[in-house]
Each structure stands twice: as C-alpha cells, then as structure tokens.
Amino acid sequence: MFRYLPWAREGLSVLLRLILAVGLMEGVRSGYFAGLLPFYAPDRLGLGPTAFTLAFTLHQLAENLAKGPGGLLAERVGFGLTLSLAALAGLLALLLTPMAREAWLLWTLGLVWGLFMSTLYPGLMTYASRVAVPGREARALSFTFTLIMPWVGLGLVGVGQVAQRHPGTGLQLLLLAQALALALTLSLFRFRIPLPPPSRERYPLSRLLLFLPAAFGQTFAPALVSLSLLRYAKERLGLEPLELGFLLLLGGGLAFGLLPFTGRLVDRKGHAPFLVAGLLLLGLVMLRVGLGAAPGETPFLAALGGLGFSLFLPGWNGFLARNLPQENRAGIWGTLMSVEGLGVALGPAAGGALWEAFGPQAPFLVGGSLFLALSLLYLVAFGRARWSQS
C-alpha cells in the first residue's frame, strides 16, 4: 500500500492525525457559522442575519489576513502548539456562544477564533510537502486538500439538519466534535515541522510575484458567480436547484475522482502543461455558461469543468511545491493563502456589481476571461523556461 501513497511512511502517522484534526475543526467551523447560527442566533440570542453573517466575515478576514504570520509561527514556534491553541480557541468560542447576546460579543468570538485558525493550512500544507515522496509532491498536496474538504460539507449538512429543529443540540454536537479535535491536537502538542538546512543560495524574491495572479484569480473568478449561480441557473439556463445540485455533484465527483490520475501525470510530466490546460478549460466553461448554454449542454460543461479543476489543482500544487523556497515556506505559503482569501472576499461583491451594471451574464464572462488571461500568462511564463520542472 505504501508504494502507492504520495507520503513517506515515516511521517504518515503524524500527517493523518493532522488531517483528521484539521478536518474536524473545518467541520465544526462550517457547522457553526452556516449550520447552527442561522437558527441559534435568532432563537437563542435574539440576533438577526446581519449580526451572524458579519461574525463569519470577520472570522474569515482575520484568518486570511493573518495566514502569513500564522504560517511563520507554525513553522518556527511549533505546529503542534499552534494547532492546539486553535482547537482551544474554537472550543472556548463555542462555550461562550450562549452568552453572546450582543452582536459585538459574537463578532469578537468570530474574529479571535479566526486569528488562531490562521496557522492551520500553511502549517499542514508545508508539512505535507516535506513528507511527500520525492516526485509525488503534486499528489501529496492535492490528496491532503481533498481529505479535508468533505468535512466542510459534513459539518454544514449534519449540524444544519439538527439545528433547524433543536438549536441547543446542534451546539452540543459541535462542542463534542471540537473537544475531539482538541484531544487529537494535544497528542501532537510537541510536534514541530522539520526545518530544512539553511541555504546559502539566495532565492529570487521576484519569482514570488508570478504566484500572485493565480493565487488571487483562482478564487476571485468563481467567487464572482458564487452568490448568483442559483438564480442564474433558474432564470437563464432553466435549471431547478435539484438539477443544479446534480451538475455540481457530477463536476465535483469527476474532479476528485480524476485526481489520482492527473496528479500522477503532473508528477511525471511536470506541472506547466496541466496548470495552463486547467485554467483554459475552466475559462471556456465559464464563458460558455455566460453566453447562455443550452440545457442539453450543461452535463457536458459540468464534466469539462470537473476535468479542468482536476488538471488545475495538482498543476498549481506542483508549481508551488517545486518553486517555493524551503526556508520560511509556511510563512510564504500563508501569504499566498491570504491572497487567495482576498479573492474569496472580494469576488461576491464584484460579481454583484457586474450583475447590476451589465446583466446577469457579466460575472460569468468576466470570470471566464480572467481564467483565460491567467492561462495565457502562465503559457508565456513557462515558455521562457525559467521555472524548474524537475
């Protein structure tokens, strides 16, 4: 079995515990903000939608803006320590939620919780890249990401189903899951990410500038349509919510199902063609949807989008794994994640403004054009042969 895994056997036990702990904390977070608060805040705290949605916004901003320093702390102070503090902060936020009958208290809980969560992903992805089998870095990072993401949906759906009938029980479930996450992190309390030997070669910092367009664009482009997709599908594509859900499941299932194969290809052939092809396919799909796809085309477009994502994700991860400097990697990775988070934060507002100014198709056309521009940018950059493929 170990011959097929992208991680070294020596670091696998720690990595699996890290993935489970981070997954539990992600499930608790999505379950809290999206599954619990829409029911708990009005019924138990007397707070309206503006209060609890702003709590989530502050939480996200605090986490994303602090990921650079958070990654540096995870690598230098100790990832086990910062992970344990994040789990403890989440547990305290849950315990104090019944007392947050003023909006500012709920906002403070969300903000502080977000600050402590800022160390999670820079630390996890850095460690996953360090324990990857040489030549399998793209698969290692892609698999790590895909093992975390299902917890987000599980927390949202599971807690939401309970909280809409029994908000108090929903909070108790979250407390139980967060306590389990804290126990896992405490078992890793002394864990530190292995540091590479100091390098005498100076890393060209100007190289980092080429990571920024994709870091921002890959989240900003889909975020442009995130809040309008349901209405656009109904009014322009003639799709009911259940039909749209099926298409999203088709695309997402294909994307994650293909990752073992596309990740292997990226590790063997190099990241450049797959990163460019993934961006190109995603751009073409968004443009076609924006131009008014026929109902019969939508399953094909969903499958094509899934294929594009399955090419892009390992291509992007391989690009990072092979070109980010080893020294202070978690801090630099965290900074890129902050840029990605900025795309998520700004995209919905920009998409709404485009919709209002130019019509409902505008966010799709702008997002698709952005993906195509990124594919062209990296095609030119990789064509100059300045980026390592070995």
mmCIF file of C-alpha atoms in Angstrom:
data_model
loop_
_atom_site.group_PDB
_atom_site.id
_atom_site.type_symbol
_atom_site.label_atom_id
_atom_site.label_comp_id
_atom_site.label_asym_id
_atom_site.label_seq_id
_atom_site.Cartn_x
_atom_site.Cartn_y
_atom_site.Cartn_z
ATOM 1 C CA MET A 1 0.000 0.000 0.000
ATOM 2 C CA PHE A 2 2.810 2.395 0.854
ATOM 3 C CA ARG A 3 4.138 2.113 -2.701
ATOM 4 C CA TYR A 4 1.063 3.959 -3.962
ATOM 5 C CA LEU A 5 0.800 6.646 -1.276
ATOM 6 C CA PRO A 6 2.389 10.024 -2.053
ATOM 7 C CA TRP A 7 3.717 10.464 1.502
ATOM 8 C CA ALA A 8 6.697 8.846 3.172
ATOM 9 C CA ARG A 9 5.875 6.121 5.687
ATOM 10 C CA GLU A 10 7.859 7.834 8.457
ATOM 11 C CA GLY A 11 5.628 10.919 8.534
ATOM 12 C CA LEU A 12 2.312 9.283 7.708
ATOM 13 C CA SER A 13 1.020 8.708 11.244
ATOM 14 C CA VAL A 14 1.500 12.345 12.220
ATOM 15 C CA LEU A 15 0.064 13.586 8.921
ATOM 16 C CA LEU A 16 -3.106 11.502 9.243
ATOM 17 C CA ARG A 17 -3.698 12.843 12.744
ATOM 18 C CA LEU A 18 -3.128 16.369 11.487
ATOM 19 C CA ILE A 19 -5.577 15.862 8.618
ATOM 20 C CA LEU A 20 -8.214 14.426 10.959
ATOM 21 C CA ALA A 21 -7.773 17.257 13.475
ATOM 22 C CA VAL A 22 -7.932 19.982 10.816
ATOM 23 C CA GLY A 23 -10.870 18.220 9.153
ATOM 24 C CA LEU A 24 -12.800 18.132 12.425
ATOM 25 C CA MET A 25 -12.110 21.822 13.031
ATOM 26 C CA GLU A 26 -13.258 22.670 9.499
ATOM 27 C CA GLY A 27 -16.434 20.660 10.016
ATOM 28 C CA VAL A 28 -17.087 22.457 13.283
ATOM 29 C CA ARG A 29 -16.470 25.844 11.690
ATOM 30 C CA SER A 30 -18.837 25.294 8.758
ATOM 31 C CA GLY A 31 -21.384 23.696 11.040
ATOM 32 C CA TYR A 32 -21.195 26.652 13.425
ATOM 33 C CA PHE A 33 -21.401 29.579 11.018
ATOM 34 C CA ALA A 34 -23.582 28.063 8.275
ATOM 35 C CA GLY A 35 -25.445 25.262 10.045
ATOM 36 C CA LEU A 36 -26.009 26.495 13.621
ATOM 37 C CA LEU A 37 -26.042 30.312 13.769
ATOM 38 C CA PRO A 38 -28.859 30.857 11.211
ATOM 39 C CA PHE A 39 -31.140 29.068 13.669
ATOM 40 C CA TYR A 40 -29.399 29.560 17.033
ATOM 41 C CA ALA A 41 -28.689 33.296 16.757
ATOM 42 C CA PRO A 42 -32.338 34.414 16.173
ATOM 43 C CA ASP A 43 -33.915 31.849 18.520
ATOM 44 C CA ARG A 44 -31.478 31.829 21.450
ATOM 45 C CA LEU A 45 -29.501 35.070 21.182
ATOM 46 C CA GLY A 46 -32.056 37.414 19.635
ATOM 47 C CA LEU A 47 -29.617 38.407 16.871
ATOM 48 C CA GLY A 48 -30.587 38.890 13.227
ATOM 49 C CA PRO A 49 -28.893 37.818 9.965
ATOM 50 C CA THR A 50 -26.656 40.894 9.792
ATOM 51 C CA ALA A 51 -25.088 40.050 13.142
ATOM 52 C CA PHE A 52 -24.221 36.421 12.498
ATOM 53 C CA THR A 53 -23.173 36.879 8.864
ATOM 54 C CA LEU A 54 -20.820 39.697 9.883
ATOM 55 C CA ALA A 55 -19.363 37.392 12.524
ATOM 56 C CA PHE A 56 -18.425 34.986 9.735
ATOM 57 C CA THR A 57 -16.995 37.790 7.594
ATOM 58 C CA LEU A 58 -14.789 38.991 10.460
ATOM 59 C CA HIS A 59 -13.719 35.421 11.142
ATOM 60 C CA GLN A 60 -12.683 34.895 7.517
ATOM 61 C CA LEU A 61 -10.896 38.225 7.265
ATOM 62 C CA ALA A 62 -8.968 37.616 10.483
ATOM 63 C CA GLU A 63 -7.876 34.156 9.374
ATOM 64 C CA ASN A 64 -6.939 35.056 5.812
ATOM 65 C CA LEU A 65 -5.120 38.288 6.580
ATOM 66 C CA ALA A 66 -3.078 36.579 9.299
ATOM 67 C CA LYS A 67 -2.030 33.475 7.346
ATOM 68 C CA GLY A 68 1.411 34.856 6.518
ATOM 69 C CA PRO A 69 2.439 35.441 10.158
ATOM 70 C CA GLY A 70 0.419 32.359 11.128
ATOM 71 C CA GLY A 71 2.450 30.160 8.816
ATOM 72 C CA LEU A 72 5.682 31.588 10.184
ATOM 73 C CA LEU A 73 4.549 30.832 13.738
ATOM 74 C CA ALA A 74 3.513 27.285 12.796
ATOM 75 C CA GLU A 75 6.981 26.598 11.412
ATOM 76 C CA ARG A 76 9.073 28.446 13.975
ATOM 77 C CA VAL A 77 7.144 28.122 17.270
ATOM 78 C CA GLY A 78 5.785 24.633 16.702
ATOM 79 C CA PHE A 79 2.836 23.426 14.652
ATOM 80 C CA GLY A 80 1.556 21.154 17.411
ATOM 81 C CA LEU A 81 1.384 24.127 19.794
ATOM 82 C CA THR A 82 -0.364 26.486 17.364
ATOM 83 C CA LEU A 83 -2.757 23.713 16.303
ATOM 84 C CA SER A 84 -3.692 23.036 19.925
ATOM 85 C CA LEU A 85 -4.277 26.729 20.568
ATOM 86 C CA ALA A 86 -6.559 26.903 17.505
ATOM 87 C CA ALA A 87 -8.585 23.946 18.762
ATOM 88 C CA LEU A 88 -8.796 25.501 22.236
ATOM 89 C CA ALA A 89 -9.892 28.867 20.802
ATOM 90 C CA GLY A 90 -12.671 27.140 18.856
ATOM 91 C CA LEU A 91 -13.838 25.271 21.944
ATOM 92 C CA LEU A 92 -13.934 28.490 24.004
ATOM 93 C CA ALA A 93 -15.852 30.267 21.227
ATOM 94 C CA LEU A 94 -18.477 27.520 21.285
ATOM 95 C CA LEU A 95 -18.715 27.552 25.088
ATOM 96 C CA LEU A 96 -19.143 31.341 25.149
ATOM 97 C CA THR A 97 -21.699 31.483 22.324
ATOM 98 C CA PRO A 98 -24.765 31.189 24.634
ATOM 99 C CA MET A 99 -23.540 34.346 26.423
ATOM 100 C CA ALA A 100 -23.099 36.376 23.207
ATOM 101 C CA ARG A 101 -26.419 38.231 23.362
ATOM 102 C CA GLU A 102 -24.822 41.374 21.993
ATOM 103 C CA ALA A 103 -23.651 41.440 18.394
ATOM 104 C CA TRP A 104 -20.194 42.745 19.272
ATOM 105 C CA LEU A 105 -19.579 39.728 21.507
ATOM 106 C CA LEU A 106 -20.382 37.327 18.656
ATOM 107 C CA TRP A 107 -18.164 39.358 16.325
ATOM 108 C CA THR A 108 -15.298 39.219 18.843
ATOM 109 C CA LEU A 109 -15.610 35.445 19.178
ATOM 110 C CA GLY A 110 -15.515 35.012 15.412
ATOM 111 C CA LEU A 111 -12.553 37.335 14.969
ATOM 112 C CA VAL A 112 -10.391 35.787 17.710
ATOM 113 C CA TRP A 113 -11.221 32.266 16.551
ATOM 114 C CA GLY A 114 -10.195 33.227 13.011
ATOM 115 C CA LEU A 115 -6.828 34.592 14.166
ATOM 116 C CA PHE A 116 -5.926 31.292 15.812
ATOM 117 C CA MET A 117 -7.110 29.300 12.765
ATOM 118 C CA SER A 118 -4.636 31.188 10.556
ATOM 119 C CA THR A 119 -1.833 28.711 11.326
ATOM 120 C CA LEU A 120 -3.694 25.587 10.169
ATOM 121 C CA TYR A 121 -3.355 25.457 6.402
ATOM 122 C CA PRO A 122 0.119 26.976 5.965
ATOM 123 C CA GLY A 123 1.444 24.502 8.511
ATOM 124 C CA LEU A 124 -0.441 21.485 7.177
ATOM 125 C CA MET A 125 0.443 22.043 3.515
ATOM 126 C CA THR A 126 4.081 22.764 4.357
ATOM 127 C CA TYR A 127 4.373 19.542 6.344
ATOM 128 C CA ALA A 128 2.568 17.572 3.625
ATOM 129 C CA SER A 129 5.105 18.854 1.084
ATOM 130 C CA ARG A 130 8.020 17.992 3.389
ATOM 131 C CA VAL A 131 6.940 14.364 3.919
ATOM 132 C CA ALA A 132 5.968 13.796 0.288
ATOM 133 C CA VAL A 133 7.833 11.070 -1.559
ATOM 134 C CA PRO A 134 10.226 12.814 -3.980
ATOM 135 C CA GLY A 135 8.471 13.146 -7.310
ATOM 136 C CA ARG A 136 4.976 12.867 -5.793
ATOM 137 C CA GLU A 137 4.586 16.363 -4.353
ATOM 138 C CA ALA A 138 1.607 17.341 -6.519
ATOM 139 C CA ARG A 139 -0.335 14.250 -5.480
ATOM 140 C CA ALA A 140 0.601 14.686 -1.820
ATOM 141 C CA LEU A 141 -0.722 18.236 -1.656
ATOM 142 C CA SER A 142 -3.830 17.515 -3.741
ATOM 143 C CA PHE A 143 -4.759 14.471 -1.642
ATOM 144 C CA THR A 144 -4.214 16.425 1.565
ATOM 145 C CA PHE A 145 -6.595 19.119 0.321
ATOM 146 C CA THR A 146 -9.255 16.629 -0.806
ATOM 147 C CA LEU A 147 -9.181 14.762 2.515
ATOM 148 C CA ILE A 148 -10.042 18.000 4.330
ATOM 149 C CA MET A 149 -12.819 19.377 2.113
ATOM 150 C CA PRO A 150 -15.550 16.729 2.749
ATOM 151 C CA TRP A 151 -15.599 17.756 6.400
ATOM 152 C CA VAL A 152 -16.863 21.201 5.407
ATOM 153 C CA GLY A 153 -19.994 19.749 3.801
ATOM 154 C CA LEU A 154 -20.444 17.198 6.575
ATOM 155 C CA GLY A 155 -20.455 19.888 9.242
ATOM 156 C CA LEU A 156 -22.819 22.140 7.300
ATOM 157 C CA VAL A 157 -25.377 19.462 6.402
ATOM 158 C CA GLY A 158 -25.152 17.413 9.605
ATOM 159 C CA VAL A 159 -25.383 20.294 12.066
ATOM 160 C CA GLY A 160 -27.886 22.179 9.910
ATOM 161 C CA GLN A 161 -30.275 19.231 9.938
ATOM 162 C CA VAL A 162 -30.182 19.086 13.729
ATOM 163 C CA ALA A 163 -30.043 22.820 14.470
ATOM 164 C CA GLN A 164 -33.160 23.713 12.486
ATOM 165 C CA ARG A 165 -35.199 21.608 14.936
ATOM 166 C CA HIS A 166 -33.073 21.654 18.104
ATOM 167 C CA PRO A 167 -30.506 24.512 18.126
ATOM 168 C CA GLY A 168 -29.211 23.574 21.561
ATOM 169 C CA THR A 169 -28.497 20.005 20.468
ATOM 170 C CA GLY A 170 -26.659 21.322 17.424
ATOM 171 C CA LEU A 171 -24.343 23.330 19.678
ATOM 172 C CA GLN A 172 -23.704 20.261 21.843
ATOM 173 C CA LEU A 173 -22.700 18.243 18.772
ATOM 174 C CA LEU A 174 -20.240 20.948 17.791
ATOM 175 C CA LEU A 175 -18.776 21.008 21.299
ATOM 176 C CA LEU A 176 -18.273 17.242 21.191
ATOM 177 C CA ALA A 177 -16.541 17.373 17.803
ATOM 178 C CA GLN A 178 -14.327 20.296 18.838
ATOM 179 C CA ALA A 179 -13.348 18.525 22.061
ATOM 180 C CA LEU A 180 -12.300 15.519 19.994
ATOM 181 C CA ALA A 181 -10.246 17.805 17.756
ATOM 182 C CA LEU A 182 -8.571 19.321 20.826
ATOM 183 C CA ALA A 183 -7.706 15.849 22.141
ATOM 184 C CA LEU A 184 -6.100 14.989 18.802
ATOM 185 C CA THR A 185 -4.086 18.201 18.711
ATOM 186 C CA LEU A 186 -2.863 17.698 22.267
ATOM 187 C CA SER A 187 -1.457 14.323 21.192
ATOM 188 C CA LEU A 188 0.654 16.360 18.751
ATOM 189 C CA PHE A 189 1.465 19.186 21.172
ATOM 190 C CA ARG A 190 5.250 18.791 20.894
ATOM 191 C CA PHE A 191 5.234 18.233 17.138
ATOM 192 C CA ARG A 192 7.364 20.581 15.046
ATOM 193 C CA ILE A 193 7.611 20.795 11.260
ATOM 194 C CA PRO A 194 11.094 19.647 10.206
ATOM 195 C CA LEU A 195 13.176 22.618 9.136
ATOM 196 C CA PRO A 196 15.469 22.321 6.110
ATOM 197 C CA PRO A 197 19.181 23.106 6.473
ATOM 198 C CA PRO A 198 19.981 26.782 5.841
ATOM 199 C CA SER A 199 20.611 27.500 2.190
ATOM 200 C CA ARG A 200 23.461 29.695 1.015
ATOM 201 C CA GLU A 201 21.705 30.392 -2.271
ATOM 202 C CA ARG A 202 19.532 33.474 -2.317
ATOM 203 C CA TYR A 203 16.011 32.798 -3.503
ATOM 204 C CA PRO A 204 14.946 35.322 -6.184
ATOM 205 C CA LEU A 205 12.089 37.070 -4.402
ATOM 206 C CA SER A 206 10.862 38.496 -7.702
ATOM 207 C CA ARG A 207 9.839 34.940 -8.597
ATOM 208 C CA LEU A 208 7.118 35.112 -5.949
ATOM 209 C CA LEU A 209 5.328 37.793 -7.967
ATOM 210 C CA LEU A 210 4.301 35.218 -10.559
ATOM 211 C CA PHE A 211 2.413 33.184 -7.961
ATOM 212 C CA LEU A 212 0.130 36.090 -7.063
ATOM 213 C CA PRO A 213 -2.080 36.298 -10.202
ATOM 214 C CA ALA A 214 -3.177 32.655 -9.964
ATOM 215 C CA ALA A 215 -3.485 32.806 -6.174
ATOM 216 C CA PHE A 216 -5.945 35.685 -6.487
ATOM 217 C CA GLY A 217 -7.620 34.792 -9.777
ATOM 218 C CA GLN A 218 -8.385 31.141 -8.999
ATOM 219 C CA THR A 219 -10.616 32.201 -6.090
ATOM 220 C CA PHE A 220 -11.825 35.574 -7.382
ATOM 221 C CA ALA A 221 -13.184 34.207 -10.691
ATOM 222 C CA PRO A 222 -15.507 31.562 -9.188
ATOM 223 C CA ALA A 223 -16.424 33.885 -6.316
ATOM 224 C CA LEU A 224 -17.814 36.332 -8.883
ATOM 225 C CA VAL A 225 -20.694 33.906 -9.509
ATOM 226 C CA SER A 226 -20.930 32.211 -6.105
ATOM 227 C CA LEU A 227 -23.949 34.148 -4.839
ATOM 228 C CA SER A 228 -25.757 34.456 -8.179
ATOM 229 C CA LEU A 229 -25.313 30.928 -9.547
ATOM 230 C CA LEU A 230 -28.618 29.562 -8.246
ATOM 231 C CA ARG A 231 -30.694 32.412 -9.660
ATOM 232 C CA TYR A 232 -28.797 32.480 -12.969
ATOM 233 C CA ALA A 233 -29.269 28.731 -13.419
ATOM 234 C CA LYS A 234 -33.006 29.104 -12.821
ATOM 235 C CA GLU A 235 -33.633 32.167 -14.988
ATOM 236 C CA ARG A 236 -31.111 31.750 -17.831
ATOM 237 C CA LEU A 237 -30.403 28.011 -18.035
ATOM 238 C CA GLY A 238 -33.800 26.675 -16.975
ATOM 239 C CA LEU A 239 -32.339 24.532 -14.201
ATOM 240 C CA GLU A 240 -34.106 23.789 -10.930
ATOM 241 C CA PRO A 241 -31.991 23.794 -7.741
ATOM 242 C CA LEU A 242 -32.015 19.982 -7.605
ATOM 243 C CA GLU A 243 -30.792 19.786 -11.219
ATOM 244 C CA LEU A 244 -28.041 22.308 -10.492
ATOM 245 C CA GLY A 245 -27.043 20.264 -7.447
ATOM 246 C CA PHE A 246 -26.732 17.166 -9.622
ATOM 247 C CA LEU A 247 -24.493 19.019 -12.092
ATOM 248 C CA LEU A 248 -22.269 20.324 -9.295
ATOM 249 C CA LEU A 249 -22.051 16.798 -7.888
ATOM 250 C CA LEU A 250 -21.156 15.477 -11.339
ATOM 251 C CA GLY A 251 -18.388 18.027 -11.860
ATOM 252 C CA GLY A 252 -17.037 17.764 -8.314
ATOM 253 C CA GLY A 253 -17.125 13.959 -8.316
ATOM 254 C CA LEU A 254 -15.291 13.809 -11.623
ATOM 255 C CA ALA A 255 -12.713 16.345 -10.444
ATOM 256 C CA PHE A 256 -11.824 14.463 -7.273
ATOM 257 C CA GLY A 257 -12.146 11.046 -8.927
ATOM 258 C CA LEU A 258 -9.564 12.015 -11.540
ATOM 259 C CA LEU A 259 -7.062 13.498 -9.083
ATOM 260 C CA PRO A 260 -5.093 10.253 -8.559
ATOM 261 C CA PHE A 261 -4.510 10.062 -12.321
ATOM 262 C CA THR A 262 -3.945 13.732 -13.066
ATOM 263 C CA GLY A 263 -1.730 14.073 -10.002
ATOM 264 C CA ARG A 264 0.430 11.185 -11.213
ATOM 265 C CA LEU A 265 0.712 12.790 -14.633
ATOM 266 C CA VAL A 266 1.720 16.129 -13.110
ATOM 267 C CA ASP A 267 4.408 14.465 -11.002
ATOM 268 C CA ARG A 268 5.776 12.617 -14.040
ATOM 269 C CA LYS A 269 5.424 15.195 -16.804
ATOM 270 C CA GLY A 270 5.735 18.490 -14.933
ATOM 271 C CA HIS A 271 3.169 20.996 -13.739
ATOM 272 C CA ALA A 272 3.269 23.568 -16.545
ATOM 273 C CA PRO A 273 1.007 21.997 -19.228
ATOM 274 C CA PHE A 274 -1.582 20.863 -16.692
ATOM 275 C CA LEU A 275 -1.797 24.222 -14.923
ATOM 276 C CA VAL A 276 -2.269 26.003 -18.254
ATOM 277 C CA ALA A 277 -4.778 23.432 -19.556
ATOM 278 C CA GLY A 278 -6.795 23.509 -16.340
ATOM 279 C CA LEU A 279 -7.098 27.285 -16.379
ATOM 280 C CA LEU A 280 -8.021 27.182 -20.080
ATOM 281 C CA LEU A 281 -10.815 24.620 -19.580
ATOM 282 C CA LEU A 282 -12.246 26.465 -16.563
ATOM 283 C CA GLY A 283 -12.262 29.698 -18.550
ATOM 284 C CA LEU A 284 -14.004 28.140 -21.550
ATOM 285 C CA VAL A 285 -16.694 26.581 -19.334
ATOM 286 C CA MET A 286 -17.447 29.877 -17.575
ATOM 287 C CA LEU A 287 -17.598 31.749 -20.888
ATOM 288 C CA ARG A 288 -19.970 29.209 -22.412
ATOM 289 C CA VAL A 289 -22.264 29.366 -19.380
ATOM 290 C CA GLY A 290 -22.208 33.168 -19.550
ATOM 291 C CA LEU A 291 -23.141 33.093 -23.236
ATOM 292 C CA GLY A 292 -26.249 31.039 -22.434
ATOM 293 C CA ALA A 293 -25.635 27.304 -22.645
ATOM 294 C CA ALA A 294 -28.496 25.091 -23.814
ATOM 295 C CA PRO A 295 -29.911 22.706 -21.155
ATOM 296 C CA GLY A 296 -28.546 19.710 -23.059
ATOM 297 C CA GLU A 297 -25.023 21.134 -22.866
ATOM 298 C CA THR A 298 -24.908 21.541 -19.106
ATOM 299 C CA PRO A 299 -23.883 17.961 -18.181
ATOM 300 C CA PHE A 300 -21.030 18.162 -20.690
ATOM 301 C CA LEU A 301 -19.959 21.544 -19.324
ATOM 302 C CA ALA A 302 -20.092 20.245 -15.749
ATOM 303 C CA ALA A 303 -17.875 17.306 -16.721
ATOM 304 C CA LEU A 304 -15.498 19.606 -18.609
ATOM 305 C CA GLY A 305 -15.284 21.903 -15.572
ATOM 306 C CA GLY A 306 -14.511 18.917 -13.343
ATOM 307 C CA LEU A 307 -11.761 17.847 -15.716
ATOM 308 C CA GLY A 308 -10.369 21.385 -15.725
ATOM 309 C CA PHE A 309 -10.260 21.503 -11.928
ATOM 310 C CA SER A 310 -8.632 18.057 -11.732
ATOM 311 C CA LEU A 311 -5.872 19.366 -14.018
ATOM 312 C CA PHE A 312 -5.526 22.748 -12.350
ATOM 313 C CA LEU A 313 -5.322 21.621 -8.700
ATOM 314 C CA PRO A 314 -2.317 19.263 -8.965
ATOM 315 C CA GLY A 315 -0.737 21.594 -11.523
ATOM 316 C CA TRP A 316 -0.963 24.514 -9.084
ATOM 317 C CA ASN A 317 0.200 22.407 -6.134
ATOM 318 C CA GLY A 318 3.102 21.029 -8.152
ATOM 319 C CA PHE A 319 4.007 24.575 -9.185
ATOM 320 C CA LEU A 320 4.133 25.637 -5.537
ATOM 321 C CA ALA A 321 5.895 22.547 -4.211
ATOM 322 C CA ARG A 322 8.706 22.806 -6.749
ATOM 323 C CA ASN A 323 9.232 26.554 -6.723
ATOM 324 C CA LEU A 324 8.503 27.912 -3.251
ATOM 325 C CA PRO A 325 11.651 28.347 -1.158
ATOM 326 C CA GLN A 326 12.240 25.768 1.563
ATOM 327 C CA GLU A 327 13.216 28.366 4.142
ATOM 328 C CA ASN A 328 10.200 30.043 5.766
ATOM 329 C CA ARG A 329 7.977 28.049 3.412
ATOM 330 C CA ALA A 330 4.950 28.062 5.746
ATOM 331 C CA GLY A 331 5.078 31.856 6.099
ATOM 332 C CA ILE A 332 5.308 32.398 2.344
ATOM 333 C CA TRP A 333 2.606 29.811 1.698
ATOM 334 C CA GLY A 334 0.412 31.559 4.242
ATOM 335 C CA THR A 335 0.893 34.856 2.416
ATOM 336 C CA LEU A 336 -0.284 33.255 -0.836
ATOM 337 C CA MET A 337 -3.284 31.840 1.013
ATOM 338 C CA SER A 338 -4.078 35.348 2.225
ATOM 339 C CA VAL A 339 -4.152 36.468 -1.405
ATOM 340 C CA GLU A 340 -6.478 33.561 -2.206
ATOM 341 C CA GLY A 341 -8.718 34.585 0.675
ATOM 342 C CA LEU A 342 -8.810 38.122 -0.656
ATOM 343 C CA GLY A 343 -10.236 36.747 -3.897
ATOM 344 C CA VAL A 344 -12.952 34.925 -1.985
ATOM 345 C CA ALA A 345 -13.814 38.062 -0.019
ATOM 346 C CA LEU A 346 -13.917 40.491 -2.953
ATOM 347 C CA GLY A 347 -15.438 38.224 -5.598
ATOM 348 C CA PRO A 348 -19.097 38.183 -4.486
ATOM 349 C CA ALA A 349 -19.305 41.978 -4.164
ATOM 350 C CA ALA A 350 -17.636 42.483 -7.551
ATOM 351 C CA GLY A 351 -19.931 39.904 -9.108
ATOM 352 C CA GLY A 352 -22.983 41.676 -7.715
ATOM 353 C CA ALA A 353 -21.798 44.995 -9.105
ATOM 354 C CA LEU A 354 -21.183 43.434 -12.534
ATOM 355 C CA TRP A 355 -24.638 41.828 -12.493
ATOM 356 C CA GLU A 356 -26.321 45.123 -11.664
ATOM 357 C CA ALA A 357 -24.331 47.161 -14.185
ATOM 358 C CA PHE A 358 -24.136 44.825 -17.196
ATOM 359 C CA GLY A 359 -26.592 41.991 -16.642
ATOM 360 C CA PRO A 360 -26.555 38.505 -15.081
ATOM 361 C CA GLN A 361 -24.165 37.076 -17.659
ATOM 362 C CA ALA A 362 -21.426 39.615 -16.876
ATOM 363 C CA PRO A 363 -19.883 37.829 -13.827
ATOM 364 C CA PHE A 364 -19.525 34.617 -15.854
ATOM 365 C CA LEU A 365 -17.964 36.392 -18.822
ATOM 366 C CA VAL A 366 -15.512 38.328 -16.644
ATOM 367 C CA GLY A 367 -14.614 35.225 -14.627
ATOM 368 C CA GLY A 368 -14.087 33.157 -17.755
ATOM 369 C CA SER A 369 -11.961 35.881 -19.331
ATOM 370 C CA LEU A 370 -9.862 36.053 -16.172
ATOM 371 C CA PHE A 371 -9.177 32.304 -16.294
ATOM 372 C CA LEU A 372 -8.191 32.569 -19.964
ATOM 373 C CA ALA A 373 -5.888 35.511 -19.230
ATOM 374 C CA LEU A 374 -4.196 33.501 -16.467
ATOM 375 C CA SER A 375 -3.702 30.523 -18.778
ATOM 376 C CA LEU A 376 -2.062 32.817 -21.346
ATOM 377 C CA LEU A 377 0.116 34.442 -18.667
ATOM 378 C CA TYR A 378 1.489 31.111 -17.481
ATOM 379 C CA LEU A 379 1.849 29.766 -21.002
ATOM 380 C CA VAL A 380 4.172 32.683 -21.747
ATOM 381 C CA ALA A 381 5.983 32.422 -18.399
ATOM 382 C CA PHE A 382 6.602 28.680 -18.671
ATOM 383 C CA GLY A 383 7.615 29.099 -22.296
ATOM 384 C CA ARG A 384 10.610 31.128 -21.174
ATOM 385 C CA ALA A 385 11.960 28.031 -19.423
ATOM 386 C CA ARG A 386 12.721 29.950 -16.239
ATOM 387 C CA TRP A 387 10.794 27.571 -13.960
ATOM 388 C CA SER A 388 12.099 24.301 -12.641
ATOM 389 C CA GLN A 389 10.239 21.190 -13.843
ATOM 390 C CA SER A 390 12.491 18.611 -12.244
#
